[in-house]
Short mmCIF file of C-alpha atoms and ligand atoms in Angstrom, two decimals:
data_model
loop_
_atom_site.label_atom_id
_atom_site.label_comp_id
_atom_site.label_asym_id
_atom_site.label_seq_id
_atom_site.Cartn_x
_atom_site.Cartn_y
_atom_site.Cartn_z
CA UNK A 197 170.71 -118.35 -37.35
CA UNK A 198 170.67 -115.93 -34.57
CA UNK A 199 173.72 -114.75 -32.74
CA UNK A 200 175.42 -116.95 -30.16
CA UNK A 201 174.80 -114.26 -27.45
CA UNK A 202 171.08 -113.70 -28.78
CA UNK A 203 170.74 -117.20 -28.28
CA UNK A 204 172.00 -117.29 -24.57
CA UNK A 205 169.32 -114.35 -23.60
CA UNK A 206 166.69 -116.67 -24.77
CA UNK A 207 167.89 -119.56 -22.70
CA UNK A 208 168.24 -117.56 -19.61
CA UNK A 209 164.54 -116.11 -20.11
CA UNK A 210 162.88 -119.36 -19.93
CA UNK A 211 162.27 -119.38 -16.31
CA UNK A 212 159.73 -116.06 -16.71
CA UNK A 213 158.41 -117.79 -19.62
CA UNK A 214 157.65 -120.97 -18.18
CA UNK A 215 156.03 -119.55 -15.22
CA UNK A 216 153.91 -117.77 -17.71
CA UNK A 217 152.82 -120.83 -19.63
CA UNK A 218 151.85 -122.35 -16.23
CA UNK A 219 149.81 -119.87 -15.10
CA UNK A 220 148.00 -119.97 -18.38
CA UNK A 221 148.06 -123.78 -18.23
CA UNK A 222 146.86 -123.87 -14.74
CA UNK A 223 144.18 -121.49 -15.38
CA UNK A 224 142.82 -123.57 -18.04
CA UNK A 225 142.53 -126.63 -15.96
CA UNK A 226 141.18 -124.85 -12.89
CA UNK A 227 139.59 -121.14 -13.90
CA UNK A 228 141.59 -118.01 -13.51
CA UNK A 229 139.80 -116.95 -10.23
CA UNK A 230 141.86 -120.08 -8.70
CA UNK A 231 144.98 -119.55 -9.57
CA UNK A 232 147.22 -117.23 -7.17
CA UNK A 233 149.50 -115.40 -10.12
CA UNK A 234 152.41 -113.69 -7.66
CA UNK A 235 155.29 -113.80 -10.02
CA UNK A 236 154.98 -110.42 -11.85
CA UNK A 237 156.07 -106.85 -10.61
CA UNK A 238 152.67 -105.97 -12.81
CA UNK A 239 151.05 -102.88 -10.81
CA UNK A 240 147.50 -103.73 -9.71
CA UNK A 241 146.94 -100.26 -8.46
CA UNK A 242 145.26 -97.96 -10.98
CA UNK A 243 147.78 -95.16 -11.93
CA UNK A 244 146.08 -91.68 -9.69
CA UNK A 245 143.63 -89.74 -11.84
CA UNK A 246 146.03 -87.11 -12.88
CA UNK A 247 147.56 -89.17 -14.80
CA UNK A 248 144.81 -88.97 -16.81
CA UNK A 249 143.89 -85.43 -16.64
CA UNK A 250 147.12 -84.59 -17.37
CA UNK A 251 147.25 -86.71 -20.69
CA UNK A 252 143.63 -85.29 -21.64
CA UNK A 253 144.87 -81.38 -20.86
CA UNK A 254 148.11 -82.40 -22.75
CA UNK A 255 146.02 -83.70 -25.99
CA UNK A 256 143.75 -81.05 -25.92
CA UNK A 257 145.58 -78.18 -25.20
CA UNK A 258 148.87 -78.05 -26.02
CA UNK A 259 150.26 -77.91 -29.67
CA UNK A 260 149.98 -81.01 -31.49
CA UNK A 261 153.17 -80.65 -33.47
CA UNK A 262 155.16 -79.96 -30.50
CA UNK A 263 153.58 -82.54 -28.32
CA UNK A 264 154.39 -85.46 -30.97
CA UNK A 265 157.29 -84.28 -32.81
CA UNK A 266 160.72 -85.43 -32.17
CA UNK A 267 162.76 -83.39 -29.52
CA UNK A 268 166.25 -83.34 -27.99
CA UNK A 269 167.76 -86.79 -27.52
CA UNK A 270 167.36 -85.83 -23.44
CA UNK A 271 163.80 -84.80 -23.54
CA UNK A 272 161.42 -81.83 -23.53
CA UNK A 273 163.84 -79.03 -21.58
CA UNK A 274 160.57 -77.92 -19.59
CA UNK A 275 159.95 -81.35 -18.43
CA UNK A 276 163.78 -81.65 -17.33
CA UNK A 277 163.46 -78.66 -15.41
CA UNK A 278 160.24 -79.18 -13.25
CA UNK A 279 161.72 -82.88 -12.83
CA UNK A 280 164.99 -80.78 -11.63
CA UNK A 281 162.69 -78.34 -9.24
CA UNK A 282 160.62 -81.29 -8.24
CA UNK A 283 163.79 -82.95 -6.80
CA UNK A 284 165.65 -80.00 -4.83
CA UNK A 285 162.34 -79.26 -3.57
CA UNK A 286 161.87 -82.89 -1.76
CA UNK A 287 166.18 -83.32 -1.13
CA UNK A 288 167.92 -79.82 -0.96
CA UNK A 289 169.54 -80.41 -3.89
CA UNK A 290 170.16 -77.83 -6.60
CA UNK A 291 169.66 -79.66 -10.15
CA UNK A 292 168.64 -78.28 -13.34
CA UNK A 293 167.65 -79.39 -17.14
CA UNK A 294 171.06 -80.05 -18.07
CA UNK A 295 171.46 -83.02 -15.29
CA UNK A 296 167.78 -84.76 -16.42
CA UNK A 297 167.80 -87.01 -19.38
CA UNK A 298 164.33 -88.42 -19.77
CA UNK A 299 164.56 -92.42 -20.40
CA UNK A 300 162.31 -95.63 -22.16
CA UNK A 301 161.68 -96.38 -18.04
CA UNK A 302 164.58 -97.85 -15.84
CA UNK A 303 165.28 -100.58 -17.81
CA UNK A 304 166.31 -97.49 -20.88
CA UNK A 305 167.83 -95.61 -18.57
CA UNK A 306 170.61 -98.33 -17.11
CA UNK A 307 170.52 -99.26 -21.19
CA UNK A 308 171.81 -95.59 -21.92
CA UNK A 309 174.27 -95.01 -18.80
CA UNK A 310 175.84 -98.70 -18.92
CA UNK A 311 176.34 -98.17 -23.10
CA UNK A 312 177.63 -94.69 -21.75
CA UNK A 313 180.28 -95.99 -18.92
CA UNK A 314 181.69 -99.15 -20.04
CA UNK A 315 184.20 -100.62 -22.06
CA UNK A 316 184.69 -104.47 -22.78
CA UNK A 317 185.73 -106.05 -19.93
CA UNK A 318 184.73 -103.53 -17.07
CA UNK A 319 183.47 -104.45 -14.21
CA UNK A 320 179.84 -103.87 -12.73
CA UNK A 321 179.24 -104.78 -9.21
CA UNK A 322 175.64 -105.65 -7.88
CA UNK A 323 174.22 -106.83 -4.69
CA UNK A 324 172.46 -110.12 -4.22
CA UNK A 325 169.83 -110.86 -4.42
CA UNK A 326 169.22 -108.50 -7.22
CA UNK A 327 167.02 -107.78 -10.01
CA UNK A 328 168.05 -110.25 -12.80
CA UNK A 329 167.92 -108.17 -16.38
CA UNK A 330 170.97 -106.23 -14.58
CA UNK A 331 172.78 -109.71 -16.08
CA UNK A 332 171.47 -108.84 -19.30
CA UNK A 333 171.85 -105.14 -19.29
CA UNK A 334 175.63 -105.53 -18.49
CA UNK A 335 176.28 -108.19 -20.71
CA UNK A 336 174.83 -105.71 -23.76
CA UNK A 337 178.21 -103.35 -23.39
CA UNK A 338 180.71 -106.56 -23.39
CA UNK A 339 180.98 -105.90 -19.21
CA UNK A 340 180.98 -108.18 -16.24
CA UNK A 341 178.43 -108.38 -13.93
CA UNK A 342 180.36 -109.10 -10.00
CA UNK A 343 177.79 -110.55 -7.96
CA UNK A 344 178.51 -109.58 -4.30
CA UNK A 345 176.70 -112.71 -2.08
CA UNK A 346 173.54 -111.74 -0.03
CA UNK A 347 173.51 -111.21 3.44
CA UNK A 348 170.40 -112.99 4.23
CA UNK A 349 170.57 -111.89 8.26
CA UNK A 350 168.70 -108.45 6.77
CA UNK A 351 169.18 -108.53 3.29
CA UNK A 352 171.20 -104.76 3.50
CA UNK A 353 174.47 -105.01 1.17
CA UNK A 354 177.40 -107.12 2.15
CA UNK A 355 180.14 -104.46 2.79
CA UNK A 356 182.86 -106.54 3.50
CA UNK A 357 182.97 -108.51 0.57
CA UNK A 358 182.04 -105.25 -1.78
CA UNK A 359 185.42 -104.08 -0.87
CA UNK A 360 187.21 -106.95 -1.83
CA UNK A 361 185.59 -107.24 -5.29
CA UNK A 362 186.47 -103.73 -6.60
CA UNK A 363 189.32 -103.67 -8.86
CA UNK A 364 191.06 -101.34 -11.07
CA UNK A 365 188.70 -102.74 -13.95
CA UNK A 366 185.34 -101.76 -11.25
CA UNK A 367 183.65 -98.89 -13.64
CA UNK A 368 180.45 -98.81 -11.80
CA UNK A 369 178.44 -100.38 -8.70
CA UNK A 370 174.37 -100.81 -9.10
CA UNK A 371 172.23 -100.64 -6.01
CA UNK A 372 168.47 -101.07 -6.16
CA UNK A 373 166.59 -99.43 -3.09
CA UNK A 374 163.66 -100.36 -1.77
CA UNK A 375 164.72 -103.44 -3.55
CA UNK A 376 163.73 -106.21 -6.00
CA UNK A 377 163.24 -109.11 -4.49
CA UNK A 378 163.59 -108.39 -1.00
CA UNK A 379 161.67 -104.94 -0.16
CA UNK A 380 164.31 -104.18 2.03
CA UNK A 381 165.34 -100.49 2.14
CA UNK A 382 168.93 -99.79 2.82
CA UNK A 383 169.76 -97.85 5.54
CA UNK A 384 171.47 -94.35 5.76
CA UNK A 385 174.23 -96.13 7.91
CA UNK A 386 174.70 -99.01 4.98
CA UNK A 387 174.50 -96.10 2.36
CA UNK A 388 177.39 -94.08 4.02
CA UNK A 389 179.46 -96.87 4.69
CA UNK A 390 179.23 -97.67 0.67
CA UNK A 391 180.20 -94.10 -0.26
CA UNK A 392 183.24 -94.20 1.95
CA UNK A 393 184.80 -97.63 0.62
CA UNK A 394 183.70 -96.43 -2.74
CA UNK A 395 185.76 -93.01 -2.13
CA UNK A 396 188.84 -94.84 -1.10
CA UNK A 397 188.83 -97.58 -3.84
CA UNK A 398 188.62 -94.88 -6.02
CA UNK A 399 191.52 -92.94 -4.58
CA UNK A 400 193.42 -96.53 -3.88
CA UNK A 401 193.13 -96.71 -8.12
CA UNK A 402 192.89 -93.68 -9.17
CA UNK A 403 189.92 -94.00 -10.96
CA UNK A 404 186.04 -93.46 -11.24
CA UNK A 405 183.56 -95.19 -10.16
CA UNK A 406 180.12 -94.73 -10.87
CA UNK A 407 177.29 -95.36 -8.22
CA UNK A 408 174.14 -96.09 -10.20
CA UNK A 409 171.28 -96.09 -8.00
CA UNK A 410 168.36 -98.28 -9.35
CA UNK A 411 164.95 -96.19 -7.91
CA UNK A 412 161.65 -97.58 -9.82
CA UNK A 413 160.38 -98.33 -6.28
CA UNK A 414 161.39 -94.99 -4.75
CA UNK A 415 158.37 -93.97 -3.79
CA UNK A 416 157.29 -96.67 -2.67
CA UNK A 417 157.70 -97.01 0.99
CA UNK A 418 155.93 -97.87 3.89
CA UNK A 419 155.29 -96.71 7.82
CA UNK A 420 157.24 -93.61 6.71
CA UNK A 421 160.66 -95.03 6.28
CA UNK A 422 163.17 -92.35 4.64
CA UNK A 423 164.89 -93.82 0.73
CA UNK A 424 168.22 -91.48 1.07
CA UNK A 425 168.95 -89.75 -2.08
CA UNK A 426 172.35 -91.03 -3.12
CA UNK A 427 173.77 -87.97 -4.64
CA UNK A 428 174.16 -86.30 -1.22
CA UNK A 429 176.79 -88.80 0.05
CA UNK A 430 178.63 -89.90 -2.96
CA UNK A 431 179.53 -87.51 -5.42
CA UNK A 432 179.85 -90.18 -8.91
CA UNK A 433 176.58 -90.89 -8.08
CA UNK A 434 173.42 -91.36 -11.23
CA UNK A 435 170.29 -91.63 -10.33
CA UNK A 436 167.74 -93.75 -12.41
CA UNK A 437 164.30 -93.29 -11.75
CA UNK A 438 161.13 -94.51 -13.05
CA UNK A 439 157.68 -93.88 -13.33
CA UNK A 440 156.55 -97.50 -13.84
CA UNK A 441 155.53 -98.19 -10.50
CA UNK A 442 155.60 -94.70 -8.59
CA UNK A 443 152.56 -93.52 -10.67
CA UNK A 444 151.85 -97.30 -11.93
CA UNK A 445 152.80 -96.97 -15.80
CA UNK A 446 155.02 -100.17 -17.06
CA UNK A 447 154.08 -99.94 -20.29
CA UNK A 448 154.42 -96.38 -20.90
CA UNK A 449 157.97 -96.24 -20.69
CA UNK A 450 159.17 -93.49 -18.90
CA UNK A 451 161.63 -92.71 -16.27
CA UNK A 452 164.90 -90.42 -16.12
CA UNK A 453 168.55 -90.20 -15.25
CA UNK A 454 169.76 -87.59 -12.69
CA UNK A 455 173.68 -86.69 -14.14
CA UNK A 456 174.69 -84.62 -11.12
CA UNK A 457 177.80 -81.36 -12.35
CA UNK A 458 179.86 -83.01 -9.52
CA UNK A 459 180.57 -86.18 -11.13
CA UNK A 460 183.89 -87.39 -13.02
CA UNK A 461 183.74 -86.21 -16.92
CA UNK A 462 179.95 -84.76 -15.93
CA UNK A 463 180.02 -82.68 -19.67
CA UNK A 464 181.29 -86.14 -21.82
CA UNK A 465 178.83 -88.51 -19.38
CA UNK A 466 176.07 -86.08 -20.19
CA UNK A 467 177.11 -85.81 -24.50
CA UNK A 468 177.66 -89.60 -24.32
CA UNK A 469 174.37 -90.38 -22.90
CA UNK A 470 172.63 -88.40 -25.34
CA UNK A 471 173.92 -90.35 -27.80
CA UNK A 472 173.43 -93.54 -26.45
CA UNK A 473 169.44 -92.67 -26.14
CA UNK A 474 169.90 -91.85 -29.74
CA UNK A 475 171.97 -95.10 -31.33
CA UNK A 476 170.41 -97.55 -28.83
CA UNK A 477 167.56 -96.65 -31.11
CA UNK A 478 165.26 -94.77 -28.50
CA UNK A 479 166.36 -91.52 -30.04
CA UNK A 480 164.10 -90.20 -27.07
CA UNK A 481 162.17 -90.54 -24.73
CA UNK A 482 158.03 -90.92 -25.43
CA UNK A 483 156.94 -87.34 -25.87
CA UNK A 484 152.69 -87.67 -24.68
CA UNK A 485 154.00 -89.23 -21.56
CA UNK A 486 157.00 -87.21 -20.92
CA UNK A 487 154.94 -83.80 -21.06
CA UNK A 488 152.14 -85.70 -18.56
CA UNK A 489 154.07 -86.41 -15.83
CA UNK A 490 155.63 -83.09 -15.96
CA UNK A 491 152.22 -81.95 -14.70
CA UNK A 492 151.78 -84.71 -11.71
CA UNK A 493 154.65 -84.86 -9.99
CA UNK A 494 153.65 -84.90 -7.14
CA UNK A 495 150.80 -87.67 -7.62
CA UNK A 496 151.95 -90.98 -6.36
CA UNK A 497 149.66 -94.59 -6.70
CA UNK A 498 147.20 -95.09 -3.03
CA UNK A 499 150.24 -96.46 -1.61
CA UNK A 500 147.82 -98.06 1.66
CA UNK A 501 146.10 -100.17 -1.27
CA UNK A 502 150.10 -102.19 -1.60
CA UNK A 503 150.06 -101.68 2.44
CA UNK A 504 147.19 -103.75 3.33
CA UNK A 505 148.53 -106.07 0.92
CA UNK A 506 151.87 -106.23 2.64
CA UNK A 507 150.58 -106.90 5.96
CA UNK A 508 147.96 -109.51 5.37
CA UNK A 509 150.64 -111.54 3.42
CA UNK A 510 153.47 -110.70 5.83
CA UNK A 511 151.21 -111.44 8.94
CA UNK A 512 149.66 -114.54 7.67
CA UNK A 513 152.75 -116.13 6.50
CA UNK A 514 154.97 -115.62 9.30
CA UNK A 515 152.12 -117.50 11.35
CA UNK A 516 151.93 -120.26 9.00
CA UNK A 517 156.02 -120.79 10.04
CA UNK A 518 157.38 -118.88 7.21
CA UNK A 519 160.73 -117.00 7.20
CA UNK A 520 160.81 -113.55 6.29
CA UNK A 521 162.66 -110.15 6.39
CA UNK A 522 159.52 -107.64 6.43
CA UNK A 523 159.41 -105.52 3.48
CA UNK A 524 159.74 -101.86 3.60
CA UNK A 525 158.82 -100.95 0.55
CA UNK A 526 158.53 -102.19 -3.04
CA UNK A 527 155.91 -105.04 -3.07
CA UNK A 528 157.81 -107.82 -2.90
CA UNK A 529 158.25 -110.61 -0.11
CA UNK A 530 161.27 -112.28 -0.36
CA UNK A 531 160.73 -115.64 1.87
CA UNK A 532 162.86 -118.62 2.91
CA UNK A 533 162.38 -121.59 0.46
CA UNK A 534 161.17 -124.60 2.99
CA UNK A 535 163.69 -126.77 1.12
CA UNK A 536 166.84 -126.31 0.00
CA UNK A 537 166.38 -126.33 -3.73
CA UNK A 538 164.22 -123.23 -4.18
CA UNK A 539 163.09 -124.33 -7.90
CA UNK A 540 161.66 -127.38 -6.31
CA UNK A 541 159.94 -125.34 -3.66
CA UNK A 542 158.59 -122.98 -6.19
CA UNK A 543 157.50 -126.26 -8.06
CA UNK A 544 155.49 -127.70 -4.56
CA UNK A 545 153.51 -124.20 -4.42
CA UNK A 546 152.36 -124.52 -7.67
CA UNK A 547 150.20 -128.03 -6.50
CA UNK A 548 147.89 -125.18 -4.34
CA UNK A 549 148.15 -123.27 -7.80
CA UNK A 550 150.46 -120.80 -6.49
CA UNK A 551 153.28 -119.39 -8.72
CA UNK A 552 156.55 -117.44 -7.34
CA UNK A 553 159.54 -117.02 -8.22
CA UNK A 554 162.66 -119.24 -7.42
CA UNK A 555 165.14 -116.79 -5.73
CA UNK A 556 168.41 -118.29 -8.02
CA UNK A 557 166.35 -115.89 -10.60
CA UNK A 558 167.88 -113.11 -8.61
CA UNK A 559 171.44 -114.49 -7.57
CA UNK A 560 169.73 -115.84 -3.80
CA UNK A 561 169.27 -119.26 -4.18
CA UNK A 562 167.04 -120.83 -1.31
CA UNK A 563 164.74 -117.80 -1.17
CA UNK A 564 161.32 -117.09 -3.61
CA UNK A 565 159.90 -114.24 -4.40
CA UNK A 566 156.22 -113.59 -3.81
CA UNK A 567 155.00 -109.92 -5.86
CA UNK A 568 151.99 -108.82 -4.25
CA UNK A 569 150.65 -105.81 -6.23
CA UNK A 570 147.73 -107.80 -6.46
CA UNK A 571 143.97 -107.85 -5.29
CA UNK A 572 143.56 -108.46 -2.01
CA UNK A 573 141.02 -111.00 -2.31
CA UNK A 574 143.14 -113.08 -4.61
CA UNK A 575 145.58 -112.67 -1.42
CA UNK A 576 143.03 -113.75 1.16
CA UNK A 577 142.03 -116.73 -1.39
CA UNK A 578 145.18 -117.67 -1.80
CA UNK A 579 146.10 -118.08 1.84
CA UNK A 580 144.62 -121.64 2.78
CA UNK A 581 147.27 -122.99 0.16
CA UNK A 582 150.35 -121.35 1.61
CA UNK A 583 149.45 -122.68 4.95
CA UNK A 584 149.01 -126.44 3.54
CA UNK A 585 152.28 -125.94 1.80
CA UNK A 586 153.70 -124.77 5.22
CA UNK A 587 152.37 -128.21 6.84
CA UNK A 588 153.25 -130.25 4.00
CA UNK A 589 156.92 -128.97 5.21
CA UNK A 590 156.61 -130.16 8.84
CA UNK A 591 155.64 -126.46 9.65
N1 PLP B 94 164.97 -102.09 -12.03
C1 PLP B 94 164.28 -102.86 -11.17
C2 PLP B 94 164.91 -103.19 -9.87
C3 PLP B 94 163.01 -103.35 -11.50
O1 PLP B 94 162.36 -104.13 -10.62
C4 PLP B 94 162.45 -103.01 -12.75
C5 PLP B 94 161.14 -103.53 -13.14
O2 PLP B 94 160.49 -104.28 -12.50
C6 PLP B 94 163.21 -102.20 -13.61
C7 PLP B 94 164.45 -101.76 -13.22
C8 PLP B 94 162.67 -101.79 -14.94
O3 PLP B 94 161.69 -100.82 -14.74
P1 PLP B 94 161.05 -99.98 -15.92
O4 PLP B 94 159.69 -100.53 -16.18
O5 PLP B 94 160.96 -98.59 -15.38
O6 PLP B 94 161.95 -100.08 -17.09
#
């Protein structure tokens, strides 16, 4: 029998799954080329070719014992340090190896600082709509994931209710910018309105709390909108980044966490997150890729490939009737269900043989999710059926 919580993972997973047996299901009945598959955050664009260079210089050039054998828990200290360098040189900050831990991707690196931070029974605020495995990811260190409600006017954090969730038990707030679902980047203005409510609940309780900021999608942004870099206006701020979409590697695994000196108990956060990468079984991060993307760090995926994408969806949709905040960045469209039960909307798109996802995956029930790091011909093919669903709705 396996555990009771083990068991409640599984349930809650089922909606990913399912969608995932449709498609297949679907594509069976109808060929593959006809079914419009928008439900994954799966990178269509091919990782840049230094990527590959880099991996092929690393193989052949570099010692084989060193570039495979195991290492500090935090990583290869080169790597840290051109990751530090590579960040003060785009933000003016001044980081070095010993604030870098190299992660197992995002997803690792909230693993290791969550396991790091809490104790049962602390509480984790996030932001609707918001990416769901931060449920899961919580839930691993006996916390509790407070779900702040969306503000669906523009999607940018709900202020006024964030400062009446934090309690003495608040260890630790997650944002995720340019978001998951929504695209939406939050603004310098939102950002330094956070820090200051954050500052005075601290000083209110007298105690720390942690600003994780989410950033697979950093790099990700469009018409050359600015991501602020959250150390600079909160000081307990960690940064986890990724390389998963940024240079298009999911299944590599690799990503960091910035542990800036100036936060609360910076020397134990740093030792304890060391050994979290160890016991949570990573022990550290993959060493092939870590030493690759040390030598492209300043590559980045054709970003004007998830652009064209962007606007043909965006465009077409809001023609058809549609409801929409436009994206910024990520690759996500996050649009107004045209009923009220989202699931059942989600359902009706899947009789053109289109599959999203139901917003109440992401705490914003009402809304669906549409991932378009896809081919742009499976966009333009998949258009006629979003515009019948629109006029099956009245639209
Ligand atoms: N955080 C967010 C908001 C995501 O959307 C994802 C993946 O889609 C992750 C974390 C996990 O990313 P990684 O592949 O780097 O673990």
């Amino acid at each position: 029998m396996i555990s009771e919580k083990m068991m409640e993972f599984v349930k809650s997973s089922s909606v990913i799954r399912a969608m995932f047996e449709e498609g297949k299901r679907l594509a069976d009945i109808h060929g593959a080329e006809n079914v419009y598959d928008f439900s994954l955050g799966n990178p269509s664009v091919e990782p840049p070719q230094e990527v590959k260079e880099a991996l092929l210089q690393v193989i052949n050039e570099e010692n084989p014992n060193l570039v495979h054998g195991y290492m500090n828990n935090s990583g290869f200290e080169d790597v840290r340090e051109s990751i530090a360098t590579s960040i003060n040189s785009k933000f003016e900050t001044s980081f070095n190896s010993g604030n870098i831990i190299m992660t197992v991707g995002a997803a690792g690196g909230l693993n290791v600082i969550l396991k790091t931070l809490l104790n049962p029974g602390d509480e984790v605020i996030t932001f609707a709509p918001f990416f769901g495995e931060y449920r899961n990811y919580v839930s691993n260190y006996d916390g509790k994931l407070v779900v702040i409600s969306p503000n669906t006017v523009d999607f940018q954090p709900n202020l006024e209710e964030v400062e009446e969730k934090i309690t003495a038990k608040t260890k630790a707030v997650i944002i995720n910018t340019p978001n998951n679902p929504t695209g939406v980047i939050y603004s310098e203005a939102t950002i330094k309105a956070l820090a200051s409510i954050l500052e005075k609940k601290q000083g209110e309780y007298k105690t720390s709390i942690y600003l994780i900021s989410d950033e697979p999608y950093r790099e990700l942004a469009y018409d050359g909108v600015e991501v602020p870099y959250l150390t600079k206006y909160y000081r307990n701020t960690i940064v986890g980044y990724s390389y998963s979409k940024s240079l298009s590697l999911p299944g590599e695994r690799i990503g960091y966490l910035v542990i800036p000196n100036e936060i609360d108990s910076f020397k134990d956060v740093v030792a304890a997150a060391n050994v979290a990468t160890r016991i949570l079984g990573f022990v550290n991060a993959p060493s092939l890729i870590q030493r690759a993307v040390a030598k492209c760090l300043d590559a980045k995926v054709d970003l004007d490939i998830y652009n064209r994408n962007r606007e043909l969806l965006y465009n077409s949709l809001i023609s058809y009737g549609y409801q929409c905040v436009k994206p910024q960045g990520a690759f996500y469209l996050f649009i107004k269900a045209l009923e009220e039960d989202d699931k059942a909307f989600c359902n009706a798109a899947k009789k053109y043989n289109i599959l999203i996802v139901p917003g109440s995956s992401f705490g914003c029930p009402g809304y669906c999710r549409i991932a378009y790091c896809v081919n742009y011909d499976m966009i333009e093919r998949a258009l006629p059926g979003f515009k019948k669903l629109a006029e099956d709705y009245g639209l």
